[in-house]
Coordinates of N, CA, C and O in Angstrom, one line a residue:
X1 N 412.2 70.6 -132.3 CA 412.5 70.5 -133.7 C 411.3 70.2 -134.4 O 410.7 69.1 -134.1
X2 N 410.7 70.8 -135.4 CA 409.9 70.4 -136.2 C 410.2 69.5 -137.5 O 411.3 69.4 -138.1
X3 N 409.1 68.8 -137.7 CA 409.3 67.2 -138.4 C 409.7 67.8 -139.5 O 409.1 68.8 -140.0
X4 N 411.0 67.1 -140.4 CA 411.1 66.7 -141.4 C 409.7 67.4 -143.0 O 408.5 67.1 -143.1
X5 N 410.3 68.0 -143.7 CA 409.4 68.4 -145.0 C 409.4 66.9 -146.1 O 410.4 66.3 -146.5
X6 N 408.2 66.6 -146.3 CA 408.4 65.5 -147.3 C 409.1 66.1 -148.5 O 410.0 65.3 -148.9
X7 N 409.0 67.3 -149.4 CA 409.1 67.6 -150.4 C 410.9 67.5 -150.4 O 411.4 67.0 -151.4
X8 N 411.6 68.2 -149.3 CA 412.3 68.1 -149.1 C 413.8 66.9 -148.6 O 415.0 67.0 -148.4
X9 N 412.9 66.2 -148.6 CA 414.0 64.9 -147.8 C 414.7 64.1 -148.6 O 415.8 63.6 -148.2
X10 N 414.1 63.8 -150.4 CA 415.0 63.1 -151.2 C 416.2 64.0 -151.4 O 417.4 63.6 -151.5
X11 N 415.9 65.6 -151.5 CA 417.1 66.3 -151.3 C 418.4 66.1 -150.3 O 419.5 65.7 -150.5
X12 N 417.8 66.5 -149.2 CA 417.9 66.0 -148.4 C 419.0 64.5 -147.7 O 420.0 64.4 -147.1
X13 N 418.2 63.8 -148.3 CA 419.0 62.2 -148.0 C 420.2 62.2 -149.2 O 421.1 61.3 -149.4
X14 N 419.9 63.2 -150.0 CA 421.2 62.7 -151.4 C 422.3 63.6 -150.7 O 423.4 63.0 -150.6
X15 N 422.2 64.9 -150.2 CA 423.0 65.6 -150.1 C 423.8 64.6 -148.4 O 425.0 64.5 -148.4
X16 N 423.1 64.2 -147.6 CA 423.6 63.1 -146.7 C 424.5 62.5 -147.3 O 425.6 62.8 -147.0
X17 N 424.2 61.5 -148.5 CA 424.9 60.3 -149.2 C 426.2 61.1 -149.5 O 427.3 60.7 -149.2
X18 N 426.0 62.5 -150.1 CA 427.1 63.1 -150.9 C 428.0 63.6 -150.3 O 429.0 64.2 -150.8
X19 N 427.7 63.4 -148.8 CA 428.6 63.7 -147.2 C 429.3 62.7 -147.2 O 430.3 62.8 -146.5
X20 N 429.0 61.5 -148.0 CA 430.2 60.4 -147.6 C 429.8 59.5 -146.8 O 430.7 59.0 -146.1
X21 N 428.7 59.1 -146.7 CA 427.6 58.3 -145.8 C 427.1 57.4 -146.7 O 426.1 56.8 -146.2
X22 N 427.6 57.1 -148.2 CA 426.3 56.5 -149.3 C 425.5 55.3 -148.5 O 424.4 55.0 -148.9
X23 N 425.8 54.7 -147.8 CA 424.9 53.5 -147.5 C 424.3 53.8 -146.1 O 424.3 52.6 -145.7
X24 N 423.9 54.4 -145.3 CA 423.4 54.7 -144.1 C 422.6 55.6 -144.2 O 422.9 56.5 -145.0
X25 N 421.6 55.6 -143.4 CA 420.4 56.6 -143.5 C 420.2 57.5 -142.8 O 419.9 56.7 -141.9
X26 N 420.1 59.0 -141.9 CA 420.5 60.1 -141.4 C 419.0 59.5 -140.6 O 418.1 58.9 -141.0
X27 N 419.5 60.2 -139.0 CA 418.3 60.4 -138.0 C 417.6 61.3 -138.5 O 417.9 62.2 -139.3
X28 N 416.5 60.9 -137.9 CA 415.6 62.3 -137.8 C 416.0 63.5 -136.9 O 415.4 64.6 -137.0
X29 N 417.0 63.4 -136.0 CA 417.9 64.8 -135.8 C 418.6 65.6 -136.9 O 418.5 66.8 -137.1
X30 N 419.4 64.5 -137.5 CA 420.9 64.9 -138.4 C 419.2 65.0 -139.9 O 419.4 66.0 -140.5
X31 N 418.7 64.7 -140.1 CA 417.8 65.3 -141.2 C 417.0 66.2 -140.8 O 416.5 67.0 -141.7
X32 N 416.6 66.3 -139.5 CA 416.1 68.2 -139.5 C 416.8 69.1 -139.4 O 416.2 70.2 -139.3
X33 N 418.6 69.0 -139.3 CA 419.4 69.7 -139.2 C 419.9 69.7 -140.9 O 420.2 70.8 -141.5
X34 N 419.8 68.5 -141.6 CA 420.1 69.1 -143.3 C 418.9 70.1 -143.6 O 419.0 71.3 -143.9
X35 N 417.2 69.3 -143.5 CA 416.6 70.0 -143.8 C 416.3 71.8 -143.3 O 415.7 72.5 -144.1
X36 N 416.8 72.3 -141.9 CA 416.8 73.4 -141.6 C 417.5 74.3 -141.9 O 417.0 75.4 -141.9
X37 N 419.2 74.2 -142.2 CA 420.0 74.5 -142.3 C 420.2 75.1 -143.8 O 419.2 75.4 -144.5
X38 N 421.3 75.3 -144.4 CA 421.3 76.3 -145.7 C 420.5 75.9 -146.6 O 420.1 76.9 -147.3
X39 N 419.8 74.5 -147.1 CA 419.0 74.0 -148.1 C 417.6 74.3 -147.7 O 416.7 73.8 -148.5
X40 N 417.2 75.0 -146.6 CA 416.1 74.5 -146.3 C 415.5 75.7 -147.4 O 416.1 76.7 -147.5
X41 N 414.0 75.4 -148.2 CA 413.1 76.0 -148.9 C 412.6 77.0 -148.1 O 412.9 78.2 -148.0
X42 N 411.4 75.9 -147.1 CA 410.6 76.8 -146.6 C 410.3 76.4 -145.3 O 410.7 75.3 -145.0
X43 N 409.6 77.2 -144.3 CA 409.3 77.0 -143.0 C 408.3 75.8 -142.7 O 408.4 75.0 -141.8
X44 N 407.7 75.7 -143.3 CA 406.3 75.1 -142.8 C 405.3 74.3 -144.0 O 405.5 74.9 -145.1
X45 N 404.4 73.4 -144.1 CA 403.6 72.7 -144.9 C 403.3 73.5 -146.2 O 403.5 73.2 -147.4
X46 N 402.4 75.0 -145.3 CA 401.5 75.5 -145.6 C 402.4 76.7 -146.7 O 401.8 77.5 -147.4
X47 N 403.8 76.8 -146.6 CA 404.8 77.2 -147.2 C 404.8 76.7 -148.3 O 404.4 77.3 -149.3
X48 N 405.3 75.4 -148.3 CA 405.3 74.2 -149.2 C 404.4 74.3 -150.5 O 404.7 74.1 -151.7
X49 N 403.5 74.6 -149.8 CA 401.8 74.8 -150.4 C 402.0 75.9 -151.4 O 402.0 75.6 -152.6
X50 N 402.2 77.4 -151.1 CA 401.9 78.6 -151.4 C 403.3 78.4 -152.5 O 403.2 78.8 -153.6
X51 N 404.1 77.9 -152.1 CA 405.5 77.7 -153.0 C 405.2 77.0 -153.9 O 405.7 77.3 -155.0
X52 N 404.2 75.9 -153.9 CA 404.1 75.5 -155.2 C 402.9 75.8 -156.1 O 403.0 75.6 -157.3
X53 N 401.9 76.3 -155.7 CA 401.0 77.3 -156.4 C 401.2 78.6 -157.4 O 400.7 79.0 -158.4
X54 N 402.3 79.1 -156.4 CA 402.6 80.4 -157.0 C 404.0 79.6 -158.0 O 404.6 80.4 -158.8
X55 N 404.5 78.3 -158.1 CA 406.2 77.7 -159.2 C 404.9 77.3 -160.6 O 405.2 77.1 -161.8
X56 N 403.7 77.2 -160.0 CA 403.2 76.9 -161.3 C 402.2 77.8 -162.5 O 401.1 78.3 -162.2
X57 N 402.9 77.8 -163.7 CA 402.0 78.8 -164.7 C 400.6 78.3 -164.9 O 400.4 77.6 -165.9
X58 N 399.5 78.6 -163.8 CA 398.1 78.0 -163.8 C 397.4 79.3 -165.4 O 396.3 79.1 -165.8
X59 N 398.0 80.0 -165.8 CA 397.0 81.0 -167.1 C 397.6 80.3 -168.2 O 396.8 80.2 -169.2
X60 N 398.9 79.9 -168.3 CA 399.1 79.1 -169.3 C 399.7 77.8 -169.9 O 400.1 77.5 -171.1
X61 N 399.6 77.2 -168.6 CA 399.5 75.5 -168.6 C 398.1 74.8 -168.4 O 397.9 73.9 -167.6
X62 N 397.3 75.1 -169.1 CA 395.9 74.6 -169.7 C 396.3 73.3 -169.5 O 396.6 73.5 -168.3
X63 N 396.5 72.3 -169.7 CA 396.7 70.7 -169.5 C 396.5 70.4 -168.1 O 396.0 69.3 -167.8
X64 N 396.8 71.3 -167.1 CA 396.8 71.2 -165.4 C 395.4 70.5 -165.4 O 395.1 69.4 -165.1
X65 N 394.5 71.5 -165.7 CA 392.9 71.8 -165.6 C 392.4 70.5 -166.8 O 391.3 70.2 -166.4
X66 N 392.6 70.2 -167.4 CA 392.7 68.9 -168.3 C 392.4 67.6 -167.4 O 391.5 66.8 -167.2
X67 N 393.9 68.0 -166.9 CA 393.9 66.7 -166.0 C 393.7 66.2 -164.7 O 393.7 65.1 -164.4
X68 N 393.4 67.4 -163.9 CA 392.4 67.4 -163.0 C 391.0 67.4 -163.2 O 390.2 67.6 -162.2
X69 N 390.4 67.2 -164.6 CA 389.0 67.3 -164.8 C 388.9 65.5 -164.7 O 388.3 64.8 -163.9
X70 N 390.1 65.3 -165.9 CA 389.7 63.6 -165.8 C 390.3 63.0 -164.5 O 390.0 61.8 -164.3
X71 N 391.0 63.7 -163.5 CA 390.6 62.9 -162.0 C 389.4 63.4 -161.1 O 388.9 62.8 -160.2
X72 N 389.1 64.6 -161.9 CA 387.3 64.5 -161.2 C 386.8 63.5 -161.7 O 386.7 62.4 -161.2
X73 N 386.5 63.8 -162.6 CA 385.7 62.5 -163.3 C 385.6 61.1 -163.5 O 384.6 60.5 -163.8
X74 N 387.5 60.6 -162.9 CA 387.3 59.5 -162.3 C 386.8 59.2 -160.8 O 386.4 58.1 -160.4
X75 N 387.1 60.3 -159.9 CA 386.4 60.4 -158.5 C 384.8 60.3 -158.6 O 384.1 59.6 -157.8
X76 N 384.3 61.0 -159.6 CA 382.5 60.9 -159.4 C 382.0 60.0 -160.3 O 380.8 59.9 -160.6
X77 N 383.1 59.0 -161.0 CA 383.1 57.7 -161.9 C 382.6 56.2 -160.5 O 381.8 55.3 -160.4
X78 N 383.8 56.7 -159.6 CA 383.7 55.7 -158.7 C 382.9 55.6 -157.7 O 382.8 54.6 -157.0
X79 N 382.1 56.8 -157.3 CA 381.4 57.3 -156.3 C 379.9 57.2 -156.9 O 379.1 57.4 -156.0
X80 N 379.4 56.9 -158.3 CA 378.2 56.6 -158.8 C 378.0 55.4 -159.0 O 376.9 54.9 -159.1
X81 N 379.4 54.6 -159.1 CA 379.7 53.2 -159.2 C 379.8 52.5 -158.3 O 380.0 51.3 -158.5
X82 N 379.8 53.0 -156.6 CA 379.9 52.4 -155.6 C 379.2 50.8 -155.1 O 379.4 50.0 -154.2
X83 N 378.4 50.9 -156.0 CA 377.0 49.9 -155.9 C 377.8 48.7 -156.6 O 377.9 47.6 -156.1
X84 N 378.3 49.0 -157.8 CA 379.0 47.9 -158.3 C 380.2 47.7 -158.3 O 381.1 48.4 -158.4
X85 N 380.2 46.5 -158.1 CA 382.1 46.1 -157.5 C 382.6 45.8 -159.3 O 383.7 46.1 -159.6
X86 N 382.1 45.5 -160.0 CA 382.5 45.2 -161.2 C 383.3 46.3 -161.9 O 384.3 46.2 -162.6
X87 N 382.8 47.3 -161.5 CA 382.9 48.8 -162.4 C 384.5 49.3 -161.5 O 385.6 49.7 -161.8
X88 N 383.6 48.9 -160.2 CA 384.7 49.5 -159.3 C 386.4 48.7 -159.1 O 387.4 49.1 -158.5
X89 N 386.1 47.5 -160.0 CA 386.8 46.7 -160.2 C 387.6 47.1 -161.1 O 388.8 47.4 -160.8
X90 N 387.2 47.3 -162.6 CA 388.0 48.2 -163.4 C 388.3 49.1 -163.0 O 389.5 48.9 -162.8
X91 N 388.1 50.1 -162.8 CA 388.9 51.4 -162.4 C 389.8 50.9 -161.9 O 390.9 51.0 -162.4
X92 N 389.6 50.5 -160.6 CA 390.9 50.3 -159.7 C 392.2 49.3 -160.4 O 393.3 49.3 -159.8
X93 N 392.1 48.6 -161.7 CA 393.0 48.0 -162.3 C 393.3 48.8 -163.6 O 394.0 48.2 -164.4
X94 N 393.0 49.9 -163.9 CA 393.2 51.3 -165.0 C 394.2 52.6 -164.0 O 395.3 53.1 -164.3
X95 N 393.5 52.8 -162.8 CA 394.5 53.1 -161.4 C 395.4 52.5 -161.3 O 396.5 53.0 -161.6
X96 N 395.4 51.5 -160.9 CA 396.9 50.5 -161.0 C 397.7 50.9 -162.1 O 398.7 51.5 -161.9
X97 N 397.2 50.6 -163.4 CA 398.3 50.8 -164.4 C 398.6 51.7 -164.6 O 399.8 51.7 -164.9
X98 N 397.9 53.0 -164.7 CA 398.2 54.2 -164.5 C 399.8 54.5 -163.3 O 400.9 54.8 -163.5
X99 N 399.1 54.2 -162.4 CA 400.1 54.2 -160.8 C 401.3 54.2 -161.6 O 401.9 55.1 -162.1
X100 N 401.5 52.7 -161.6 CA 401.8 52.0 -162.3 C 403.4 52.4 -163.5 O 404.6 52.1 -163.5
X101 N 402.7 53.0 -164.0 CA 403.7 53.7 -165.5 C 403.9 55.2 -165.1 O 404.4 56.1 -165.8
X102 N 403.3 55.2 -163.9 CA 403.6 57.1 -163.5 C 404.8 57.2 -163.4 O 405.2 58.3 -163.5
X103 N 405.7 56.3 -163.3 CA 407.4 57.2 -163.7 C 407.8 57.1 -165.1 O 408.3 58.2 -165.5
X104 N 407.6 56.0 -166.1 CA 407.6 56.4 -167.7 C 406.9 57.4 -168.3 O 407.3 57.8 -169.4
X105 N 405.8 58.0 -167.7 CA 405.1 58.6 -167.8 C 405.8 60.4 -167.8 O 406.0 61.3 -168.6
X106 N 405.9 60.2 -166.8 CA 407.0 61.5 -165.8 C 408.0 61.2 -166.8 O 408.2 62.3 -167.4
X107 N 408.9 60.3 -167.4 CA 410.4 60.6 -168.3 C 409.5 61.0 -169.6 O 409.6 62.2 -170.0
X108 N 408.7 60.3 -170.3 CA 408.1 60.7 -171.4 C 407.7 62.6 -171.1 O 408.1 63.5 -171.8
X109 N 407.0 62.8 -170.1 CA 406.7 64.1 -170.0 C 407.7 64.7 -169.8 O 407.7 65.8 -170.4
X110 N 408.9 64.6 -169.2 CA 410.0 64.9 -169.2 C 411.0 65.0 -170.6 O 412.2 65.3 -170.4
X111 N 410.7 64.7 -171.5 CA 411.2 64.4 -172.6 C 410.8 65.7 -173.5 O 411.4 66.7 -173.8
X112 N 409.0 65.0 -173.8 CA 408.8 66.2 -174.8 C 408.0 67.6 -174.0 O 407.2 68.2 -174.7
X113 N 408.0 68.0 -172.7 CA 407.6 69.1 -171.9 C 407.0 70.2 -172.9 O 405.9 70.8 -172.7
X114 N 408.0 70.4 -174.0 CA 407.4 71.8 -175.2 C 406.6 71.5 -175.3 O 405.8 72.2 -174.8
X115 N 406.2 70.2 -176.0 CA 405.1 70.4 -176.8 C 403.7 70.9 -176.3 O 402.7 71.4 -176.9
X116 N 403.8 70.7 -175.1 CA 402.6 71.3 -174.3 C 402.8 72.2 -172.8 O 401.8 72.5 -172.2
X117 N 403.7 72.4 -172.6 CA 403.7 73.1 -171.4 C 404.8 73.9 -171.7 O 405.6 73.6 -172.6
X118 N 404.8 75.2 -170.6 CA 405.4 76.5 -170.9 C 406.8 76.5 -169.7 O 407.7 77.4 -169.7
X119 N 406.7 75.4 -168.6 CA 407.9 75.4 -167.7 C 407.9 73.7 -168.0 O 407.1 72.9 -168.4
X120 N 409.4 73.4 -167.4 CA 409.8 71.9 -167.3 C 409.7 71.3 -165.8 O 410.6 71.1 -165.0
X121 N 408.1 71.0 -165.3 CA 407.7 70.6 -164.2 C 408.4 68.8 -163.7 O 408.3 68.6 -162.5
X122 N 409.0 67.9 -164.5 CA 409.0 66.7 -164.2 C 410.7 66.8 -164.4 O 411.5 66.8 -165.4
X123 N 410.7 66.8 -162.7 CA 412.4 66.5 -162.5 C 412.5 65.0 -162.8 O 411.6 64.3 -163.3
X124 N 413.7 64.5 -162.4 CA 414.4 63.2 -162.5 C 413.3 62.4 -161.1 O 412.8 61.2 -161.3
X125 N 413.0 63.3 -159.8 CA 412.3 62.0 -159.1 C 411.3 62.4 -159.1 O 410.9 62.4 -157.9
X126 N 410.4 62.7 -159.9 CA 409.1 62.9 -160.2 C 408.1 62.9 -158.8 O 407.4 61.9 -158.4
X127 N 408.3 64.6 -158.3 CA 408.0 65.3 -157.5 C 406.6 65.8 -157.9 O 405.5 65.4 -157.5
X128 N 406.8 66.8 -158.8 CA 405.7 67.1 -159.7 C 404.6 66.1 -160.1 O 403.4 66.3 -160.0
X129 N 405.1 64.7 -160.8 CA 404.0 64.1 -161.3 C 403.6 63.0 -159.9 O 402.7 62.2 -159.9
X130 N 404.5 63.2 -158.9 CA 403.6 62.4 -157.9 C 402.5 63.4 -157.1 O 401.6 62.8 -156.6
X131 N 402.6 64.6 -157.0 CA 402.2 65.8 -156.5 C 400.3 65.5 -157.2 O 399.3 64.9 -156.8
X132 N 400.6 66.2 -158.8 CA 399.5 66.4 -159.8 C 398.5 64.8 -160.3 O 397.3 64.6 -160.5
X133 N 399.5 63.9 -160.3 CA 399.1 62.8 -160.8 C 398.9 61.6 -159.9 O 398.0 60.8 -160.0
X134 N 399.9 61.7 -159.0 CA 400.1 60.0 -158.2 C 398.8 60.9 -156.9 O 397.7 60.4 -156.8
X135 N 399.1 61.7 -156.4 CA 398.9 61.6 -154.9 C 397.1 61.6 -155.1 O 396.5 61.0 -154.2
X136 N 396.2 62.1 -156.1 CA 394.7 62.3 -156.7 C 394.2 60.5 -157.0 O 393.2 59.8 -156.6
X137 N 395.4 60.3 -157.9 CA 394.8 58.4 -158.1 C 395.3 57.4 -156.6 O 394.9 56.3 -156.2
X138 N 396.0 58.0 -156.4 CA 396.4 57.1 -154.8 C 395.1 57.5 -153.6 O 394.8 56.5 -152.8
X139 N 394.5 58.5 -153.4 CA 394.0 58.6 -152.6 C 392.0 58.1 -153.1 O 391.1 58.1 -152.3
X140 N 391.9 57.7 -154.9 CA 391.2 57.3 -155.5 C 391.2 55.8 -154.8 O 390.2 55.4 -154.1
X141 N 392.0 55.2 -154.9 CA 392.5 54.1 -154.8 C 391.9 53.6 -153.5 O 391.1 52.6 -153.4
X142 N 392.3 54.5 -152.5 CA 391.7 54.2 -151.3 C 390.6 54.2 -151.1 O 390.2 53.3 -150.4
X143 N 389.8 55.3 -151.7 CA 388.3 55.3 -151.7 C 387.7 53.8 -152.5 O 386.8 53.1 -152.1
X144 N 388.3 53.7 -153.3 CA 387.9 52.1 -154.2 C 388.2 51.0 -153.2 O 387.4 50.1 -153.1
X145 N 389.3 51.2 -152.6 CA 389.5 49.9 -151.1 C 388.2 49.7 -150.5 O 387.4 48.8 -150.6
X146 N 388.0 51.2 -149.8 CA 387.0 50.9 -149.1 C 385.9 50.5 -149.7 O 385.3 49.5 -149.3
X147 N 385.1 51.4 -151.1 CA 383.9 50.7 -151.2 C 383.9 49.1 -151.8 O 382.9 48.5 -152.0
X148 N 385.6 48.5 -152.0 CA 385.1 47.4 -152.5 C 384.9 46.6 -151.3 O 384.1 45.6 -151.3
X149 N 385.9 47.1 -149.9 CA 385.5 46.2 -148.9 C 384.2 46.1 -148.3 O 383.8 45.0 -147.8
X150 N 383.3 47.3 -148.4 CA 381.9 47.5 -148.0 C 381.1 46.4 -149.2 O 380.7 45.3 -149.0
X151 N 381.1 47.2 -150.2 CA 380.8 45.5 -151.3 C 380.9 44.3 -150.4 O 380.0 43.8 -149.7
X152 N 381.9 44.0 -150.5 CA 382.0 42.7 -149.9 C 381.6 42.3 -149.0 O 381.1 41.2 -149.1
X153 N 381.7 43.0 -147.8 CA 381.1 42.9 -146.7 C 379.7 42.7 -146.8 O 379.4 41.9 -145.9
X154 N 378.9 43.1 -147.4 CA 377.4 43.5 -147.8 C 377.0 42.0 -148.6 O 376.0 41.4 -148.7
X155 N 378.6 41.7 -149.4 CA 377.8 40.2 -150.5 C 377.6 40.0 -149.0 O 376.6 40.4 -148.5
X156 N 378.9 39.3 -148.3 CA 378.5 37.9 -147.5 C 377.5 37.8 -146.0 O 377.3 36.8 -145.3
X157 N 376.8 39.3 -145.9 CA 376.1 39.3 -145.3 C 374.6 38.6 -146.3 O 374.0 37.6 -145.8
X158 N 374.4 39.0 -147.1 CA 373.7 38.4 -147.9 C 373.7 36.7 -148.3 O 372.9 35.9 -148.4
X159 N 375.1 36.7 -148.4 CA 374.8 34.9 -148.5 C 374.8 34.3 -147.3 O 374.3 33.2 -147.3
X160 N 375.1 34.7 -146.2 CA 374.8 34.1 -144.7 C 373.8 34.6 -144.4 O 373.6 34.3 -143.2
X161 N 372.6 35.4 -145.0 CA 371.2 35.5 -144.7 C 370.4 34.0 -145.2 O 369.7 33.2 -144.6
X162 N 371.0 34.2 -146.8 CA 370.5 33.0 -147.7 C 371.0 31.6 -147.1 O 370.4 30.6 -147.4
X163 N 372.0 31.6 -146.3 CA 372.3 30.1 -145.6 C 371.3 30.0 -144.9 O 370.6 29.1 -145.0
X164 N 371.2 31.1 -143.8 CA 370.5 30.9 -142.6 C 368.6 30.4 -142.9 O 367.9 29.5 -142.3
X165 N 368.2 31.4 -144.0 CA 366.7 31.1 -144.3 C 366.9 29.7 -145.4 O 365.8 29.4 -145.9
X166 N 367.7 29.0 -145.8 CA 367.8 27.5 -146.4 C 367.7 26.4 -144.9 O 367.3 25.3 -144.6
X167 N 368.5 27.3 -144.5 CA 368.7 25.8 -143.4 C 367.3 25.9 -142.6 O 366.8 24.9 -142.2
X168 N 366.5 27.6 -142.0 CA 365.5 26.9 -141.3 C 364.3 26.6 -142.1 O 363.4 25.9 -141.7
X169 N 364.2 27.1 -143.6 CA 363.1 26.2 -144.4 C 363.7 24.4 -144.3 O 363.0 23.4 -144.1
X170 N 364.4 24.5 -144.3 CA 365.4 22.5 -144.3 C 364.9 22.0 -143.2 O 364.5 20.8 -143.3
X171 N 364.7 22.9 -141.7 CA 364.3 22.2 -140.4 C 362.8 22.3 -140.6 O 362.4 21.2 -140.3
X172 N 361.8 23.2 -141.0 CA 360.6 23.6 -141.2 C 360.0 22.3 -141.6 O 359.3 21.6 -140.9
X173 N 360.4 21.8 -143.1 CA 360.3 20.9 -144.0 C 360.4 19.5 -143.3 O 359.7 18.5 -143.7
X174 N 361.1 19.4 -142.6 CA 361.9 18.3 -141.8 C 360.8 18.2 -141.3 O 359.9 17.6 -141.9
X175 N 360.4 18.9 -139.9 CA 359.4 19.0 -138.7 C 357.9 18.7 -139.3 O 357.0 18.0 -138.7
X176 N 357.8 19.3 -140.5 CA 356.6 19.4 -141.0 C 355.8 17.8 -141.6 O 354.5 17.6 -141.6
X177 N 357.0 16.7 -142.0 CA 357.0 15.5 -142.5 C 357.0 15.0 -141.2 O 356.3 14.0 -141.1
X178 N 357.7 15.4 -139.9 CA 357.4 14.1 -139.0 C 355.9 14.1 -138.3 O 355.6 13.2 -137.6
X179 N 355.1 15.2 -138.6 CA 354.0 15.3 -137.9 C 353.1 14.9 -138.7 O 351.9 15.1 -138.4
X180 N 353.3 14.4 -139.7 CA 352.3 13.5 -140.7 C 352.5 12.3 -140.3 O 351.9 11.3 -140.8

């Protein structure tokens, strides 16, 4: 049996609930058998993939390309900034709040869709805006983990250098006075 489709499983687990099950959660047998059976989309990841490239109007949803510039730009924001934790500090709390409001975010885009886009991308569980929006700043996120843990790692090697060269100037100084 092949694993479970993420795209697919909140479907999935509702249509479970709507079996009369609302408070229990389906195996991963009994959910590759919802997911394979009459609901299922598509075969495979790489399905998943080509299904949603080809559901989106890329010639005339200009805003896509918008908003994948300003997650480049916060990607090569954080990656020139790696040196400083301060910088890297804000971003990652502008990430957050972003993260953050990504479902008001998704109802507001869900609200007024006309005004800028040509299909209604932002269902009720914000599939689409975790897809375009969440999964680019979540994996930003990670990269800001790591370089702030490297930061850090790097201060306290640095102040356990500076302990170490205080305390043997401390014994130097010491040794140096008793031989007078």
């Amino acid at each position: 049996m092949s694993a479970p489709h993420c795209t697919n499983s909140v479907v999935a687990i509702s249509i479970w609930r709507m079996a009369g099950k609302p408070h229990s959660t389906p195996s991963l047998d009994e959910l590759g058998d919802i997911l394979g059976g009459q609901y299922a989309y598509t075969q495979g990841f790489w399905e998943d993939v080509q299904a949603f490239l080809h559901a989106v109007d890329w010639r005339n949803d200009r805003w896509l390309f918008g908003l994948f510039a300003v997650e480049a730009m916060i990607l090569s924001f954080v990656v020139f900034s790696r040196r400083h934790w301060e910088r890297m500090s804000f971003i990652f709390l502008v990430n957050s709040g972003i993260l953050f409001f990504a479902e008001r975010l998704n109802t507001l885009a869900a609200t007024h869709w006309k005004s800028f886009s040509t299909q209604m991308y932002f269902d009720s569980a914000g599939a689409f805006a975790g897809v375009v929006l969440g999964m680019p700043l979540v994996l930003i996120q990670f990269l800001l983990v790591i370089f702030l843990l490297r930061e850090a790692s790097c201060m306290v090697i640095k102040v356990k250098r500076l302990e170490l060269r205080a305390n043997h100037a401390a014994q130097n100084t010491g040794e140096s006075r008793k031989d007078r």
